[in-house]
XYZ file of C-alpha atoms in Angstrom:
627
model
C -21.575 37.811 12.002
C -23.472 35.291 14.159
C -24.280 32.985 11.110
C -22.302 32.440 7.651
C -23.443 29.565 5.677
C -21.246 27.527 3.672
C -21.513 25.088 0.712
C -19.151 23.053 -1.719
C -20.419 20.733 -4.226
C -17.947 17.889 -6.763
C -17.764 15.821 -8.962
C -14.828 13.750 -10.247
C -14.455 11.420 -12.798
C -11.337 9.476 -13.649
C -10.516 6.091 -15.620
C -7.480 3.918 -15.072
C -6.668 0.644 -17.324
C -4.779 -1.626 -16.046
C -2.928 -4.782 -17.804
C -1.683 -8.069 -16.491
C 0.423 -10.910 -18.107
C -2.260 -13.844 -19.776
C -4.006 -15.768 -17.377
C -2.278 -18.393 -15.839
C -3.566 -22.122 -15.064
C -1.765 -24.034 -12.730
C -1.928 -25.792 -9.869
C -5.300 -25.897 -8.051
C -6.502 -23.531 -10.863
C -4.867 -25.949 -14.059
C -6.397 -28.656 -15.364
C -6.965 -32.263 -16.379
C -6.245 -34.159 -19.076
C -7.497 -37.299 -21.000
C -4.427 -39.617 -22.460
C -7.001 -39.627 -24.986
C -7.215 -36.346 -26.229
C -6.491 -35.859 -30.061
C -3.906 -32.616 -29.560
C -1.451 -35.165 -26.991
C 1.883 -35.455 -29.264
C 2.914 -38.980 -29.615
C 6.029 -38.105 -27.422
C 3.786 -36.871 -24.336
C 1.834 -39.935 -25.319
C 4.903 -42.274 -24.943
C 5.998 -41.144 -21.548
C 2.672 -41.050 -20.426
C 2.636 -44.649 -20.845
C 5.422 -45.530 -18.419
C 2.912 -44.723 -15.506
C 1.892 -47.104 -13.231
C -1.552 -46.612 -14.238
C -0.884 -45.078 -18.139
C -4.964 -44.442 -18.587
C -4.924 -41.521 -15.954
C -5.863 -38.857 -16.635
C -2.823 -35.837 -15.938
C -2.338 -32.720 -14.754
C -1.944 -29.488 -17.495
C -0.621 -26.218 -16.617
C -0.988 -23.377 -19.534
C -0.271 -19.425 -19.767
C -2.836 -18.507 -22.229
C -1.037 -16.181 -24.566
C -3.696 -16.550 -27.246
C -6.196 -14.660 -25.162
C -3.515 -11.679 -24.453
C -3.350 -10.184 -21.504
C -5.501 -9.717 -18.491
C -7.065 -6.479 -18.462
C -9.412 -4.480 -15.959
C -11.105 -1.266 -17.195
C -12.016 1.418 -14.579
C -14.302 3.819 -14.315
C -15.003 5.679 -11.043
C -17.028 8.677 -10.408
C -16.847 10.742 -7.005
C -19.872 13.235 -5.676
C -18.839 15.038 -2.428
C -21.420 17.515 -1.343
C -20.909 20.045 2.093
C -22.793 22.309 3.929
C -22.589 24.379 6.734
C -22.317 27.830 9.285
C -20.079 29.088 11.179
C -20.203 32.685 12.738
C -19.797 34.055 16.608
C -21.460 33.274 19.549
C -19.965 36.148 21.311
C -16.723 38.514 21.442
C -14.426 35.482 22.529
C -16.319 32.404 21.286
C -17.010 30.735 17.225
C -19.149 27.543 16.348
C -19.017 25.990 12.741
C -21.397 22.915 12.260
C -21.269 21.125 9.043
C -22.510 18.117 7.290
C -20.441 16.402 4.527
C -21.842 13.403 1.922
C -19.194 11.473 -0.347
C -20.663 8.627 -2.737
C -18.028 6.570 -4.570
C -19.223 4.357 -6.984
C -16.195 2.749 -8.974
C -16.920 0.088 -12.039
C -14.321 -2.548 -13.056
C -14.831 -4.292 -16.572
C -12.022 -7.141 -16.811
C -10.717 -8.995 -19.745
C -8.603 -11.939 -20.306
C -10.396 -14.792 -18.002
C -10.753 -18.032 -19.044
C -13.509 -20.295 -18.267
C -12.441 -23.283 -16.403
C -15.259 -25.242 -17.110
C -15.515 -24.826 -20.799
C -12.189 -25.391 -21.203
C -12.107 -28.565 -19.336
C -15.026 -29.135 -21.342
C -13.023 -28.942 -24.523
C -10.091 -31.032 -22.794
C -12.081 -33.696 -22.379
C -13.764 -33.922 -25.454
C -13.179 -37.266 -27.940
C -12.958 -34.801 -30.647
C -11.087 -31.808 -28.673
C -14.173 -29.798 -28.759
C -14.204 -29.192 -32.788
C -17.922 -29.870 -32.022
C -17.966 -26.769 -30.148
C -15.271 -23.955 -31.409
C -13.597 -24.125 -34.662
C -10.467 -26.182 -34.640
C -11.148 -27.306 -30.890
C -8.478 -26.568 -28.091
C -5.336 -27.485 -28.476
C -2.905 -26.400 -25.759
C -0.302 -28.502 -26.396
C 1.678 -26.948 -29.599
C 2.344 -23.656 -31.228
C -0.947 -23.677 -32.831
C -3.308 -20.267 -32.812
C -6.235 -20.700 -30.887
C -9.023 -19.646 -32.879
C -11.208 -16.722 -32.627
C -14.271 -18.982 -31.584
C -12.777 -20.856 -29.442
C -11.246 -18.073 -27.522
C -15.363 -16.415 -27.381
C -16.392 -19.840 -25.905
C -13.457 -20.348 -23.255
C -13.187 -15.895 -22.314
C -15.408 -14.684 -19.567
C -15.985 -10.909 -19.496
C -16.749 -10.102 -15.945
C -18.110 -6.506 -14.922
C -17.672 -5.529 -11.148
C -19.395 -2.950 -9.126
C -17.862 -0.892 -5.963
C -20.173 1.435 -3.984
C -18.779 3.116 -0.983
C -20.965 6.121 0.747
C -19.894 7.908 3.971
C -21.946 10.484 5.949
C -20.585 12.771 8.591
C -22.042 15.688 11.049
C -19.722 17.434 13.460
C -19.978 20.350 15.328
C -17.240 22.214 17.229
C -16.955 25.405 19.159
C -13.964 27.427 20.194
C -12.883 30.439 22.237
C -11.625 31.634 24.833
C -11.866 30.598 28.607
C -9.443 32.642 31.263
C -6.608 35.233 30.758
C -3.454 33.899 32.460
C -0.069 35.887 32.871
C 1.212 34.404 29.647
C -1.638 35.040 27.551
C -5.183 33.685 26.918
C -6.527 30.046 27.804
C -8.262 28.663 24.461
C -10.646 25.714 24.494
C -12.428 23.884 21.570
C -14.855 21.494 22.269
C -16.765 19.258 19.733
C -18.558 15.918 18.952
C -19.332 14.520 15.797
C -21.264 11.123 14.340
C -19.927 9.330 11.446
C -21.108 5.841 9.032
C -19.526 4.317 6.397
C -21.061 2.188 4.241
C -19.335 -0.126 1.576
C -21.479 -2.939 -1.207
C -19.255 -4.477 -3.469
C -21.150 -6.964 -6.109
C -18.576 -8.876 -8.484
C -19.826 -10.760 -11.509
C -20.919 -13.392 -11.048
C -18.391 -15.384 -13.267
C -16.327 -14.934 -10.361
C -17.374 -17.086 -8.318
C -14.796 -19.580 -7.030
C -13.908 -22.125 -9.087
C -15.762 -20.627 -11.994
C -12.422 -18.693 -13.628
C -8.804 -18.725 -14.349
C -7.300 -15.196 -14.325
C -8.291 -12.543 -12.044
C -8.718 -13.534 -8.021
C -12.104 -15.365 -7.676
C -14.336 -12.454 -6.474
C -17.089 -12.600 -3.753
C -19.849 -9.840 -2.591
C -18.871 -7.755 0.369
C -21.252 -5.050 2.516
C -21.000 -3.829 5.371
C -21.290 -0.705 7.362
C -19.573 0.735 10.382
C -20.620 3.767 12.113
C -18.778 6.118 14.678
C -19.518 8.199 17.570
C -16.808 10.952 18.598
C -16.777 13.639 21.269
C -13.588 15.489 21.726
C -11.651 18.760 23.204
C -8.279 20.533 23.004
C -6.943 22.960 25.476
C -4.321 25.600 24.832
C -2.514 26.816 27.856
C 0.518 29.928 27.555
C 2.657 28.104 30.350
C 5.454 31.212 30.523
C 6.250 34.247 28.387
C 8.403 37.513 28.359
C 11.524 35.393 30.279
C 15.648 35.200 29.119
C 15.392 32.333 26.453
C 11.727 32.344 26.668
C 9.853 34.577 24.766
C 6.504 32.191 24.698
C 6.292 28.918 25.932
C 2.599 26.730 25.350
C 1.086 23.599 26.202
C -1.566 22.031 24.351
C -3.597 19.253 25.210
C -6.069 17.076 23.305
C -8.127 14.153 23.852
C -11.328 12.603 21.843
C -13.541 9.304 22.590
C -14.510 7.835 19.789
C -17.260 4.988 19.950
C -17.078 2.191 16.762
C -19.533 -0.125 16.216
C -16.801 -2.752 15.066
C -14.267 -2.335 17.919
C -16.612 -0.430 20.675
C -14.600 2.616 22.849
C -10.877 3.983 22.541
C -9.307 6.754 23.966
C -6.477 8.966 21.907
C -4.909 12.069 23.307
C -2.097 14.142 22.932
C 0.164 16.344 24.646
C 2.443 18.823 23.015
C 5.084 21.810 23.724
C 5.607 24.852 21.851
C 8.564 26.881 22.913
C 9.881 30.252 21.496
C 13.504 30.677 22.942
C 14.536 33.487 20.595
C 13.271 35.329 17.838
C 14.989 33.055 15.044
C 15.106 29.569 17.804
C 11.905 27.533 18.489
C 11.942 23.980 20.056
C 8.191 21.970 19.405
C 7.966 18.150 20.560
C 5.282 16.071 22.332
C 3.370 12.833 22.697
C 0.475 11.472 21.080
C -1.343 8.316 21.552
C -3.978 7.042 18.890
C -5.711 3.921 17.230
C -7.112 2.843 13.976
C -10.412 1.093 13.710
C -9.736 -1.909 10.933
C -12.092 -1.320 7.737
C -14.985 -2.707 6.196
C -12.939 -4.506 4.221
C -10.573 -5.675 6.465
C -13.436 -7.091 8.930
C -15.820 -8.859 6.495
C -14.220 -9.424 3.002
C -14.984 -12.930 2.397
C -12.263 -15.792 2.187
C -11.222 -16.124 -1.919
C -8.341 -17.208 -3.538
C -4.594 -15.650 -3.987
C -1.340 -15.803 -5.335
C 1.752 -14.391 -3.204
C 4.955 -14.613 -4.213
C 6.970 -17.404 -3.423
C 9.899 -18.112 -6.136
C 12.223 -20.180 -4.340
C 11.592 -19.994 -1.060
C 10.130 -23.620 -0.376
C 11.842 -25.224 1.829
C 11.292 -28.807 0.320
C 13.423 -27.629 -2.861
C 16.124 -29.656 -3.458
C 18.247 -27.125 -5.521
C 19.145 -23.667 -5.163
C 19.896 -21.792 -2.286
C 17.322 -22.270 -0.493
C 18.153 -26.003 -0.001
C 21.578 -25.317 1.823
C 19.240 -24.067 4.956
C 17.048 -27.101 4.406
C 17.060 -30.022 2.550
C 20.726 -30.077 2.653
C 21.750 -28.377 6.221
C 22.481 -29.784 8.977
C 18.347 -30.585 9.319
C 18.217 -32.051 6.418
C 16.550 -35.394 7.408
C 13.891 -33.749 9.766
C 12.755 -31.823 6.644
C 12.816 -34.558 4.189
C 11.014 -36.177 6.156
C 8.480 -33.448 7.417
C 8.333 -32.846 3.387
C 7.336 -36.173 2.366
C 4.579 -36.520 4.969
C 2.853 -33.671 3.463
C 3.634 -34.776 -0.236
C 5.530 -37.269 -1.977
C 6.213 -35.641 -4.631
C 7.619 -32.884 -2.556
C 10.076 -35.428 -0.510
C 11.451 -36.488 -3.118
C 14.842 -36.703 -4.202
C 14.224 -33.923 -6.921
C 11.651 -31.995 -6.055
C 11.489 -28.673 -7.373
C 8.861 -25.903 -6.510
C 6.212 -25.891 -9.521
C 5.539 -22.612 -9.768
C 7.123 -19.259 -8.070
C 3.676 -18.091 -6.697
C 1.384 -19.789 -3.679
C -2.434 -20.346 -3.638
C -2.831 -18.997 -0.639
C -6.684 -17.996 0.760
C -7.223 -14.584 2.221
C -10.157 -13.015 3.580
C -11.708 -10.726 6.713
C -11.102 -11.409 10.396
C -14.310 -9.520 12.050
C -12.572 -10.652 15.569
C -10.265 -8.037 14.719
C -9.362 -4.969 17.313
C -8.216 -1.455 16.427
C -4.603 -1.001 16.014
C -2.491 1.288 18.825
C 0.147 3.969 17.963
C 2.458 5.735 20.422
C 4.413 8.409 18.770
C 7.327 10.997 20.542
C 8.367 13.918 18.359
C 10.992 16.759 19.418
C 12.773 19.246 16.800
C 13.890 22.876 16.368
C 12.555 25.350 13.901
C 15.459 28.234 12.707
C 14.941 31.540 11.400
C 17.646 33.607 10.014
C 18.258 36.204 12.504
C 20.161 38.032 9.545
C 19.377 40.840 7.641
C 21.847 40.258 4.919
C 20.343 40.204 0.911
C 21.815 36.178 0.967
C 20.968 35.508 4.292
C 18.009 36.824 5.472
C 14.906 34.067 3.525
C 16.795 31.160 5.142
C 15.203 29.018 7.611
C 15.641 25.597 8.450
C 13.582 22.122 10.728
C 15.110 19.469 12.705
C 12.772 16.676 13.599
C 13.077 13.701 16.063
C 10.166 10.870 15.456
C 9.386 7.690 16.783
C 6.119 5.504 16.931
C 5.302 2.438 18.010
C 2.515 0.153 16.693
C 0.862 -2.466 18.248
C -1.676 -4.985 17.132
C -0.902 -3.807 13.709
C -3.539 -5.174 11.077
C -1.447 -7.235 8.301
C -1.302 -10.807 7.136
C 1.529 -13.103 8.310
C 3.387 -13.717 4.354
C 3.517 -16.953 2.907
C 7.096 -17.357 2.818
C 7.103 -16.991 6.768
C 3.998 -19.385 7.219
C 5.769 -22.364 5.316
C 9.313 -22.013 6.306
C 8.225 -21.671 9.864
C 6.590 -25.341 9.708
C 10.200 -26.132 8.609
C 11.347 -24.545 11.605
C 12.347 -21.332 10.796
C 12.909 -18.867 14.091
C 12.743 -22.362 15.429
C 8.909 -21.843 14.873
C 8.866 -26.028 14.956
C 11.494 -27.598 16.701
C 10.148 -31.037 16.415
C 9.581 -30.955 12.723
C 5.699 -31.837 13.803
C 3.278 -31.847 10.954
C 0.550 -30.809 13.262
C 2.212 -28.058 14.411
C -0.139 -24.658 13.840
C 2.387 -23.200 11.151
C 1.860 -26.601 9.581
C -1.495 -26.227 9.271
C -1.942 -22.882 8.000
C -1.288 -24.696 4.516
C -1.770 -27.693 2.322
C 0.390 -29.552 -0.617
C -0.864 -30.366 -4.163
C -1.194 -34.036 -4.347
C 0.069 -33.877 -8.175
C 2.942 -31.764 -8.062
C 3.946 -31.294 -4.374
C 2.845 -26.991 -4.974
C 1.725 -25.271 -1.440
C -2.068 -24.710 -1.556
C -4.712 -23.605 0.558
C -2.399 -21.299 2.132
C -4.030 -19.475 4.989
C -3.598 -15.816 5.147
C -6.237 -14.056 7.047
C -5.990 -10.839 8.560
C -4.626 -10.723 11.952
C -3.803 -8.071 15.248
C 0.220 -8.841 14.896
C 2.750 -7.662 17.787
C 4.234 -4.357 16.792
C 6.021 -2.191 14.187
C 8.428 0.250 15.981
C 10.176 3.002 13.915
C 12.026 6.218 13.865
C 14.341 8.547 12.492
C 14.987 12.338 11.780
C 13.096 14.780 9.193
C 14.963 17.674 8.068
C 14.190 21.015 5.918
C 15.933 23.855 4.560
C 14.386 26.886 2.621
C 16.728 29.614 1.536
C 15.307 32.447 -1.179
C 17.934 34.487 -3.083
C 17.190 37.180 -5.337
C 19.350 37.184 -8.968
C 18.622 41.067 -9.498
C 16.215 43.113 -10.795
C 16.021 41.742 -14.106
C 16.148 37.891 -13.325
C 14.171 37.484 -10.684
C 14.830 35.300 -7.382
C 15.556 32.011 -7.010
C 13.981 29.807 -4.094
C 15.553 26.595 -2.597
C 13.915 23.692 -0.626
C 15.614 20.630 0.419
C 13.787 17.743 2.381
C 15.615 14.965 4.361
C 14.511 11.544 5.729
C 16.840 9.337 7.550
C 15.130 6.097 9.201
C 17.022 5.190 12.133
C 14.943 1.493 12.376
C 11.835 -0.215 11.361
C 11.459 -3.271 13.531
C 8.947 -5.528 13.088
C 7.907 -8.698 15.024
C 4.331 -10.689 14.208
C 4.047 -12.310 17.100
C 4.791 -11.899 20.405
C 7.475 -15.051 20.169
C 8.899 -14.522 17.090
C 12.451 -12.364 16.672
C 12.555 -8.835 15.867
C 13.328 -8.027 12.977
C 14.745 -4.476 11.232
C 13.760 -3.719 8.126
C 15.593 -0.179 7.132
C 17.242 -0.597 3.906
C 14.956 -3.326 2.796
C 12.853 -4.235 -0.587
C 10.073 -6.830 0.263
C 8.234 -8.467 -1.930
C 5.124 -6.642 -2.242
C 4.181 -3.119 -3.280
C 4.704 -0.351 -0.649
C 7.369 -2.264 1.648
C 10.246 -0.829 0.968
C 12.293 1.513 3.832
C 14.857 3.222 2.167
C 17.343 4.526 4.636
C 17.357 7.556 3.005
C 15.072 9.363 1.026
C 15.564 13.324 -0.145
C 14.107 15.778 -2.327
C 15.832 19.476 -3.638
C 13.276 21.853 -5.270
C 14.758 24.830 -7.114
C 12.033 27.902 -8.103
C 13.081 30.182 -10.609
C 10.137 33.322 -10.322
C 11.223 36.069 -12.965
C 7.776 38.835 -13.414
C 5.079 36.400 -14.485
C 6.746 33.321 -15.627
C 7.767 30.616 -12.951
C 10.236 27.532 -13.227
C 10.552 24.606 -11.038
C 13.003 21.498 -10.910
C 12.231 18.787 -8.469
C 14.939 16.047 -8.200
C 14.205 13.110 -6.140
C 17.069 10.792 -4.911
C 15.522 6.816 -2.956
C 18.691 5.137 -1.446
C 19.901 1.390 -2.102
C 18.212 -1.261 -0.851
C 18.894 -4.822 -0.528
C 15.645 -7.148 -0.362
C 13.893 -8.071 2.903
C 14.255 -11.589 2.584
C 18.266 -11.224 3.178
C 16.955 -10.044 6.651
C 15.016 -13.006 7.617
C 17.778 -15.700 6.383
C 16.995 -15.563 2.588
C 20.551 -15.934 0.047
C 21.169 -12.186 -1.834
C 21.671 -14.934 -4.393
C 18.117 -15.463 -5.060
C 16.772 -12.585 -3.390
C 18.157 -9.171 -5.343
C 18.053 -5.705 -4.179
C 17.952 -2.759 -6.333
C 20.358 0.432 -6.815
C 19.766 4.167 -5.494
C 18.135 5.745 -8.288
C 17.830 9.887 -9.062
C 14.642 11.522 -11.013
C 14.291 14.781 -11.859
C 10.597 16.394 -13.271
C 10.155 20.301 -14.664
C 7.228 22.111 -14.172
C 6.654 25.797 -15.633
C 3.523 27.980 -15.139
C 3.223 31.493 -16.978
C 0.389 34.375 -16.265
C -0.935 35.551 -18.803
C -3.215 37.840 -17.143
C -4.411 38.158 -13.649
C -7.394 35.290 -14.854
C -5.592 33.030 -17.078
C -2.268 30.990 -17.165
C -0.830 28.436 -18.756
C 1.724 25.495 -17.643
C 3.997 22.479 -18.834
C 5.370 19.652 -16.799
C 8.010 17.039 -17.679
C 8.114 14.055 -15.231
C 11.036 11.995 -15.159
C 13.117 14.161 -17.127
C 15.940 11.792 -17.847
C 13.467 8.837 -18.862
C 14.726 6.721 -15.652
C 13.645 3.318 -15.350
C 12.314 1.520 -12.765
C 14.348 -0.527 -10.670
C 13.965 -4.313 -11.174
C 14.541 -6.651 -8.338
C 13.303 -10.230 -7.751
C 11.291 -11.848 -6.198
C 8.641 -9.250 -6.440
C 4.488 -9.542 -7.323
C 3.993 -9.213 -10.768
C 5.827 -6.330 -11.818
C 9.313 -6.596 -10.782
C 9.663 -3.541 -9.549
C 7.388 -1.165 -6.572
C 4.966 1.027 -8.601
C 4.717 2.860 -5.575
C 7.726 4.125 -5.104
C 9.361 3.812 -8.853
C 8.155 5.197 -11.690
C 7.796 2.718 -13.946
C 5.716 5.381 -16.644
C 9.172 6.849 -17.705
C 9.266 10.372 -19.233
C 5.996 11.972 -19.958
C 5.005 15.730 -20.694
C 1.792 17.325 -19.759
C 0.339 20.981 -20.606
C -2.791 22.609 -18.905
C -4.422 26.136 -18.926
C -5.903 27.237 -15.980
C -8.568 30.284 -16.046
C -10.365 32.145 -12.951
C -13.419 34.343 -13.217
């Protein structure tokens, strides 16, 4: 048929809560305090009064546990809507042309802020604001907080995420010349796509406004792109001694961004059949990534990295046998006390194990680059044996290479490097740039203002080997088959470096800090099916290897910086037909009610959500029914 319209409409709905521990106040986000407010025990009082100047006012840090813990509703409904034809232009050539809508609109209601400026309000008061909330605020015992002062000092902020993309593309395909091996197939094709992205946050979250969540500012933008691109398949040799088919195929697309203007990405790929049960596939591809909306023009707001420990000013701990008390240790005293005094000193200790660090959009940013090589062998049993015949197996070689990779330099390399770390600052200079990137809380000697914008770094390069195996048994007539998968990553290396003078680094094996950085060396999964007449049973166990944490790599004690043990999870799934229409299914994930490996120092939850489940064992059940 010449034209066969197509169409797919849906709509998705899901909600997520998320929790946090109680807002924290500290540092540039904590708060003053009057020697003359009411709450002040006579002992805080007393030592108060040694000061130099004993009528100050003082610096208060508080975890508000009263207020429980932070909490973000969220609600997000998807609408993707396509429509189409496709049919035949002739004998030997097919079009489809399509046009696709998605509309995201995702609301966030969070709980648990505190209002800095009513509760410095109540701080300051002569009476400690029992003018305004029952009881007033104190902060400085075991005392509950009441109810009505917790309504005057919590800020319920709603948020409000719209993100809409529009594409058209069009391709045809067919085919062009009949060669000795076979037929020459084209595709050709260009297509237009924009992306458009409006986030409004309440506006209680406006800097300065709010303890608890970041400090939230609007964000739009859009970004638009233009593509044209073909692909060429060419049967290179065929019906020879250990080659049965051999093909080349070829691929290369221009895409034009309104962000980062014109790239090029192309690839170039082999597909040999030696033998009936032996085929070899490998080839080259080259190809970018245009940085987001996000990543362009979020504004600049407030952060908190992790950073227990790692200051190089500390004067305990491990961390001060590299600094404070190697063989340095007068160049960073020194460097330490020009920032801070408080930080010089002979006992300084970091205040708190997180940084207020500043990050943001960089819209001087270019696409990132990615060269990847592939090569592996696909078997086939050439066996007709019951046992032997479903078995099949994959051997794959990868590597890629990033450059100008989008990322943030972390806050533990920033300030250690103005301490001369990777000899990043030889002369201990406090204007040096890695110096610069941060400032020092006047009160308590705490980094600040720590700059972490987004960034084209030097490279990430990486490889390893991929490897399947599929082998299908049957029992017998009465039990069925059984079906086996098992999946195999090794990563040879993940080497990193963030700028082009800094060292190299390899990461396999690592934890960092933040979720989704971990390489495990090895990673593997075994699936065993069980199909006996309409009833089907699956096991999935999953096995991560041991990893120490990424700091350890860059100089950091295993002391202070903990990995985490090679863990094992196992989930059951069954799914049983009723009829032809209807079936019904349970699932068990995590089986053995495995926890989540804990390792420090790590964001927030101790652990990587994204690779351990930190759920433990749950059971779902579902009926599914076609008409």
């Amino acid at each position: 048929s010449g034209f066969k319209p197509y169409a797919q409409a849906m709509f998705t709905n899901y909600n997520a809560l998320q929790e946090l521990a109680a807002t924290p106040a500290a540092g540039s986000t904590g708060f003053t305090v009057p020697v003359t407010n009411p709450f002040l025990p006579q002992q805080a009082r007393d030592l108060l009064a040694t000061r130099a100047n004993p009528t100050a006012d003082f610096s208060f840090s508080k975890r508000f546990n009263d207020l429980g813990g932070r909490t973000g509703y969220n609600n997000h409904d998807v609408w993707q809507l396509l429509a189409g034809a496709k049919g035949d232009i002739s004998d030997a050539w097919r079009y489809d042309v399509y046009y696709s809508y998605g509309r995201s609109v995702q609301t966030e209601i969070q709980g648990g802020n505190v209002r800095r400026d009513r509760t410095q309000t109540l701080l300051n008061a002569a009476d400690g604001g029992a003018s305004l909330c029952e009881g007033g605020l104190n902060l400085f015992g075991s005392a509950p907080i009441s109810q009505e002062c917790i309504d005057y000092i919590s800020l319920e902020a709603k948020n409000l995420t719209v993100l809409e993309q529009n594409i058209v593309e069009g391709v045809i395909n067919g085919d062009l010349y009949q060669l000795p091996a076979g037929m020459l197939a084209v595709a050709l094709g260009a297509s237009y796509r924009d992306i458009s992205f409006d986030f409004k946050p309440d506006s209680g979250l406006q800097p300065g406004l709010v303890a608890g969540f970041n400090q939230q500012l609007p964000i739009s933008g859009d970004q638009n792109f233009k593509d044209v691109f073909a692909e060429v398949s060419v049967p290179l040799l065929s019906g020879l001694p250990l080659i049965q088919q051999m093909t080349f195929t070829g691929g290369y697309r221009q895409t034009d961004s309104s962000a980062t203007g014109k790239d090029d990405t192309y690839k170039l790929t082999l597909d040999w059949a030696m033998v009936d049960w032996m085929r070899f596939r490998g080839g080259f591809q080259h190809a970018v990534r245009s940085p987001t909306i996000g990543e362009l023009y979020s504004p600049q707001v407030n952060n908190f990295p992790t950073f227990t420990n790692q200051d190089p000013c500390n004067t305990t701990g491990s961390i001060a046998a590299t600094y404070r008390n190697g063989p340095n240790g007068a160049q960073v005293q020194a460097l330490c006390a020009a920032q801070s005094a408080v930080a010089g000193g002979a006992n300084y200790v970091q205040p708190f194990g997180q940084a207020t660090a500043i990050t943001g959009g960089n819209p001087d940013l270019d696409t990132e680059k990615a060269d990847s090589w592939t090569a592996g062998l696909v078997f086939n049993s050439p066996w007709d044996g019951t046992y032997s015949s479903n078995l099949s197996a994959t051997l794959d070689y990868w590597s890629i290479e990033l450059e100008d990779v989008i990322a943030a330099v972390g806050a533990t390399d920033i300030v250690q490097r103005c301490y001369n770390r990777d000899n990043a600052n030889p002369t201990y200079n406090i204007n040096n740039s890695w110096c610069q990137l941060f400032n020092r809380e006047p009160s308590n000697g705490g980094v600040v203002d720590l700059q972490q914008l987004s960034q084209n770094q030097s490279f990430i390069n990486t490889s390893g080997i991929d490897f399947t195996l599929n082998w299908g048994i049957p029992v017998s007539d009465r039990w069925g088959d059984l079906a086996f998968q098992w999946v195999v990553t090794w990563v040879e290396k993940y080497e990193t470096q963030t700028t082009n003078v800094d060292p190299v680094f390899d990461y396999v094996g690592t934890i960092g800090s933040t979720t989704g950085s971990s390489t495990p060396e090895y990673k593997t999964n075994l699936t065993v099916t069980w199909n006996i007449d309409a009833l089907q049973v699956q096991a999935v166990g999953r096995y991560i290897d041991s990893m120490k944490h990424a700091n350890t790599i860059t100089g950091g004690s295993p002391v202070s910086n903990t990995g985490v043990d090679s863990v094992y999870y196992v989930d059951l799934s069954a799914k049983y037909d009723i009829t032809e229409n209807l079936s019904v299914r349970a699932t068990i994930n995590n089986l053995f009610d495995e926890d989540p490996q804990l390792y420090s120092p790590n964001v927030q939850a101790n652990t990587d959500p994204s690779l351990y489940d930190v759920l433990g064992r749950r059971f779902f059940m579902g009926v599914n029914f076609r008409l």
